Coordinates of C-alpha atoms in Angstrom, one line a residue:
M131 CA -5.7 -19.0 14.7
E132 CA -6.2 -21.6 12.0
N133 CA -9.6 -20.2 11.1
R134 CA -8.0 -16.8 10.6
H135 CA -5.5 -18.2 8.2
E136 CA -8.2 -20.0 6.3
L137 CA -10.2 -16.8 6.1
A138 CA -7.2 -14.9 4.8
A139 CA -6.5 -17.5 2.2
A140 CA -10.2 -17.5 1.1
L141 CA -10.1 -13.7 0.8
R142 CA -6.9 -13.8 -1.3
R143 CA -8.6 -16.3 -3.6
R144 CA -11.7 -14.1 -3.9
L145 CA -9.6 -11.0 -4.7
A146 CA -7.7 -12.9 -7.3
R147 CA -10.9 -13.9 -9.0
N148 CA -12.3 -10.3 -8.9
H149 CA -9.0 -8.6 -10.0
P150 CA -7.0 -11.2 -12.0
L151 CA -3.8 -9.7 -13.4
V152 CA -2.3 -12.6 -15.1
E153 CA 0.4 -12.1 -17.8
S154 CA -2.0 -12.6 -20.7
Q155 CA -4.0 -9.6 -19.5
L156 CA -1.1 -7.2 -19.7
R157 CA -0.1 -5.3 -22.8
P158 CA 3.4 -3.9 -22.8
L159 CA 3.7 -0.3 -23.8
G160 CA 7.2 -0.7 -25.2
H161 CA 8.6 1.8 -22.8
A162 CA 10.9 -0.1 -20.4
A163 CA 10.6 2.1 -17.4
A164 CA 6.8 2.5 -17.6
D165 CA 6.3 -1.2 -18.2
A166 CA 8.5 -2.0 -15.1
C167 CA 6.2 0.2 -13.0
L168 CA 3.2 -1.6 -14.5
N169 CA 4.6 -5.0 -13.7
G170 CA 4.9 -5.8 -17.4
G171 CA 2.3 -3.8 -19.1
L172 CA -1.0 -2.0 -19.0
P173 CA -3.9 -4.2 -17.6
C174 CA -6.5 -5.0 -20.2
G175 CA -10.2 -5.3 -19.5
A176 CA -9.9 -2.5 -17.0
L177 CA -10.6 1.2 -16.5
H178 CA -7.8 3.8 -17.0
E179 CA -8.0 7.6 -16.6
V180 CA -6.1 10.3 -18.5
F181 CA -6.1 14.0 -17.5
P182 CA -4.4 16.9 -19.3
D183 CA -2.1 18.8 -16.9
A184 CA -3.3 22.2 -18.2
A185 CA -5.8 23.5 -20.6
G186 CA -3.3 23.6 -23.5
D187 CA -2.3 20.0 -22.9
A188 CA -5.7 18.7 -23.9
P189 CA -4.4 17.7 -27.5
A190 CA -1.5 15.9 -25.9
A191 CA -3.8 14.0 -23.5
T192 CA -6.0 13.1 -26.5
G193 CA -3.0 11.7 -28.4
F194 CA -1.7 9.8 -25.4
T195 CA -5.1 8.2 -24.8
L196 CA -5.3 7.2 -28.5
A197 CA -1.8 5.7 -28.2
L198 CA -2.7 3.7 -25.1
A199 CA -5.8 2.4 -26.8
A200 CA -3.7 1.4 -29.8
C201 CA -1.4 -0.6 -27.6
V202 CA -4.2 -2.7 -26.0
A203 CA -6.6 -3.1 -29.0
A204 CA -6.0 -6.2 -31.2
R205 CA -5.5 -5.5 -34.9
N206 CA -8.9 -7.2 -35.7
K207 CA -10.8 -5.2 -33.1
W208 CA -12.6 -1.9 -33.4
L209 CA -11.9 1.2 -31.4
L210 CA -14.9 3.2 -30.2
W211 CA -14.5 6.9 -29.2
V212 CA -17.4 8.5 -27.2
Q213 CA -17.0 12.3 -27.3
Q214 CA -19.1 14.8 -25.4
D215 CA -20.2 17.7 -27.6
F216 CA -18.6 20.4 -25.4
A217 CA -15.3 18.6 -25.5
A218 CA -15.4 18.7 -29.3
V219 CA -16.2 22.4 -29.2
E220 CA -13.3 23.2 -26.9
W221 CA -10.6 20.9 -28.4
G222 CA -11.9 20.0 -31.8
G223 CA -13.4 16.9 -33.3
I224 CA -11.6 13.6 -34.0
F225 CA -10.0 13.5 -37.5
A226 CA -10.3 9.9 -38.4
S227 CA -8.1 10.1 -41.6
G228 CA -5.2 11.3 -39.3
F229 CA -5.3 7.8 -37.8
S230 CA -3.1 6.4 -40.6
S231 CA -0.2 8.6 -39.6
F232 CA -0.7 7.6 -36.0
G233 CA -0.3 3.9 -37.0
L234 CA -4.0 3.0 -36.8
D235 CA -6.6 1.8 -39.3
P236 CA -9.3 4.5 -39.7
S237 CA -11.7 1.9 -41.1
R238 CA -11.9 0.3 -37.7
F239 CA -12.6 3.5 -35.8
L240 CA -16.1 4.6 -34.6
I241 CA -17.1 7.9 -33.2
V242 CA -20.2 8.5 -31.0
K243 CA -21.2 12.1 -30.2
V244 CA -23.2 12.7 -27.0
P245 CA -24.6 15.8 -25.4
N246 CA -23.3 15.5 -21.8
A247 CA -21.1 13.5 -19.4
A248 CA -24.0 11.3 -18.3
A249 CA -24.8 10.3 -21.8
A250 CA -21.1 9.6 -22.4
L251 CA -21.0 7.3 -19.4
R252 CA -24.1 5.4 -20.6
A253 CA -22.8 5.0 -24.1
G254 CA -19.5 3.8 -22.9
A255 CA -21.2 1.3 -20.5
E256 CA -23.3 -0.1 -23.4
A257 CA -20.2 -0.3 -25.6
L258 CA -18.3 -2.5 -23.1
R259 CA -20.8 -5.3 -23.8
C260 CA -19.6 -5.6 -27.4
D261 CA -16.7 -8.1 -27.6
G262 CA -15.9 -6.8 -31.2
L263 CA -14.4 -3.7 -29.6
G264 CA -10.7 -3.7 -28.6
A265 CA -11.0 -0.5 -26.6
V266 CA -13.5 2.2 -25.7
V267 CA -12.6 5.8 -25.0
I268 CA -15.0 8.2 -23.1
E269 CA -14.0 11.8 -23.7
S270 CA -15.9 14.0 -21.3
W271 CA -16.0 17.6 -20.1
A272 CA -16.3 18.1 -16.3
G273 CA -19.1 16.0 -14.8
A274 CA -16.7 14.6 -12.1
Q275 CA -19.7 13.5 -9.9
I276 CA -20.8 11.2 -12.7
F277 CA -17.5 9.2 -12.6
N278 CA -17.9 8.2 -8.9
L279 CA -17.0 5.0 -7.1
V280 CA -20.3 3.3 -7.8
A281 CA -20.3 4.1 -11.6
S282 CA -16.6 3.3 -12.0
R283 CA -17.1 -0.1 -10.3
R284 CA -19.9 -1.0 -12.7
L285 CA -17.6 0.0 -15.6
T286 CA -14.7 -2.0 -14.2
L287 CA -16.8 -5.1 -13.7
S288 CA -18.2 -4.9 -17.2
A289 CA -14.8 -4.2 -18.8
A290 CA -13.4 -7.3 -17.0
K291 CA -16.3 -9.5 -17.9
H292 CA -16.2 -8.7 -21.6
G293 CA -12.5 -8.2 -22.0
V294 CA -12.8 -4.6 -23.3
T295 CA -10.4 -1.9 -22.0
L296 CA -11.9 1.4 -21.1
F297 CA -10.1 4.8 -21.1
A298 CA -11.7 7.9 -19.5
L299 CA -10.2 11.1 -21.0
R300 CA -11.2 13.7 -18.5
H301 CA -11.2 17.4 -19.4
A302 CA -11.7 20.2 -16.8
A303 CA -12.6 17.7 -14.0
P304 CA -10.9 16.9 -10.7
P305 CA -10.6 13.2 -10.0
A306 CA -13.1 11.3 -7.9
P307 CA -12.5 8.2 -5.8
N308 CA -13.0 5.3 -8.2
T309 CA -11.8 1.9 -9.4
A310 CA -9.4 3.0 -12.2
E311 CA -6.3 0.8 -12.5
T312 CA -4.2 3.7 -13.6
R313 CA -4.4 7.5 -13.7
W314 CA -2.2 9.5 -16.0
L315 CA -1.3 13.2 -16.0
V316 CA -0.2 14.2 -19.5
R317 CA 1.7 17.3 -20.9
A318 CA 3.0 18.1 -24.3
A319 CA 6.7 17.6 -24.8
A320 CA 8.8 19.3 -27.4
L321 CA 10.9 17.4 -29.9
P322 CA 14.6 18.2 -30.2
A323 CA 15.6 20.2 -33.4
S324 CA 17.1 17.1 -34.9
A325 CA 14.2 14.8 -34.3
D326 CA 11.9 13.2 -36.8
W327 CA 8.7 15.3 -36.9
G328 CA 6.7 12.2 -37.7
R329 CA 7.1 11.2 -34.1
T330 CA 5.1 12.5 -31.1
R331 CA 6.5 13.0 -27.6
F332 CA 4.4 13.0 -24.4
D333 CA 5.5 14.1 -20.9
A334 CA 3.5 11.4 -19.1
E335 CA 3.2 11.0 -15.4
L336 CA 1.6 7.9 -13.9
I337 CA 0.1 9.3 -10.7
R338 CA -1.9 6.3 -9.7
N339 CA -1.1 2.6 -10.1
R340 CA -3.2 0.2 -8.1
H341 CA -0.6 -2.6 -8.5
G342 CA 2.8 -1.0 -8.6
A343 CA 4.9 2.1 -8.5
T344 CA 4.4 5.5 -10.2
G345 CA 6.7 7.7 -12.2
R346 CA 7.1 10.3 -14.9
W347 CA 8.7 9.8 -18.3
I348 CA 9.2 11.3 -21.8
M349 CA 7.4 8.7 -23.9
E350 CA 7.7 8.8 -27.7
W351 CA 5.2 7.4 -30.1
N352 CA 6.0 6.8 -33.8
G353 CA 3.1 4.8 -35.0
D354 CA 4.5 1.2 -34.7
G355 CA 2.2 0.2 -31.9
N356 CA 4.7 0.9 -29.1
F357 CA 6.1 3.8 -27.0
H358 CA 9.8 4.3 -27.0
Q359 CA 12.1 5.5 -24.3
T360 CA 14.1 8.7 -25.2
G361 CA 16.9 8.3 -22.6
A362 CA 16.5 9.8 -19.2
A363 CA 13.5 9.0 -17.1
H364 CA 12.4 12.6 -17.4
S365 CA 14.2 14.8 -19.9
G366 CA 13.4 17.2 -22.7
A367 CA 11.7 20.6 -22.8
V368 CA 8.0 20.7 -22.1
S369 CA 6.0 23.0 -24.4
A370 CA 3.9 25.8 -23.0
A371 CA 0.2 25.6 -22.8
A372 CA -1.5 26.6 -26.0
F373 CA -3.9 29.0 -24.3
H374 CA -5.2 29.9 -20.8
R375 CA -3.0 29.7 -17.7
P376 CA -1.8 26.3 -16.3
L377 CA -4.4 24.8 -14.0
A378 CA -2.1 24.7 -11.1
A379 CA -4.8 24.1 -8.4
E380 CA -6.4 21.3 -10.4
T381 CA -3.0 19.7 -11.2
E382 CA -2.1 19.6 -7.5
T383 CA -5.5 18.1 -6.7
L384 CA -4.8 15.4 -9.3
R385 CA -1.5 14.5 -7.7
R386 CA -3.0 14.3 -4.2
A387 CA -5.8 12.1 -5.5
G388 CA -3.5 9.9 -7.5

């Protein structure tokens, strides 16, 4: 019996070394309910996934990913965005000068264009070795088989080793089993008529959290480096998809995989 306890203690120590989640590695998002589910904040030096709920929610998912990256990246660090060409064709390129209104410094933003999901994965993996980066975003189209358990584990270990947080923005792709710390499903949320149009609202659902609970909230971003809570845990109208029909089957797949 004593040997079993010793083995269990050794296993816990090993897991703690492999997946350390000390307070210094967490970055609060500023949204009280979301931070409570995340045990204080978003884990840094880890892999996180963001999916649009429907085709027309792709711009909202892009903005939400950018806001998450802004939360974790230090002011003196660079942000690298790896974008697959087809994703740019479908949803448009990244407009760096718009970063200022989003509360970010465009002079510390880098864009890498790649032809396919495999190239995006390679570029993101190479970027994680640069400690001058505060965050890396891989924006890909489909290619779900590329982001498998083996590939994601390599990314997770590299992100933890170098302290660079990685976000995978996944368009038109069902989730695959992987080592992502969190998985988010994002929809556009309408602003009330009296709201400041300089602010952006997201209907964000945390559908996977390896170290805590999940939930769904209206999260408002106004460029000060934090999300804000708008009142109820889930309130406000959700805007319709910009085009195409909602991807109901894919959305249900995302929730089951979360």
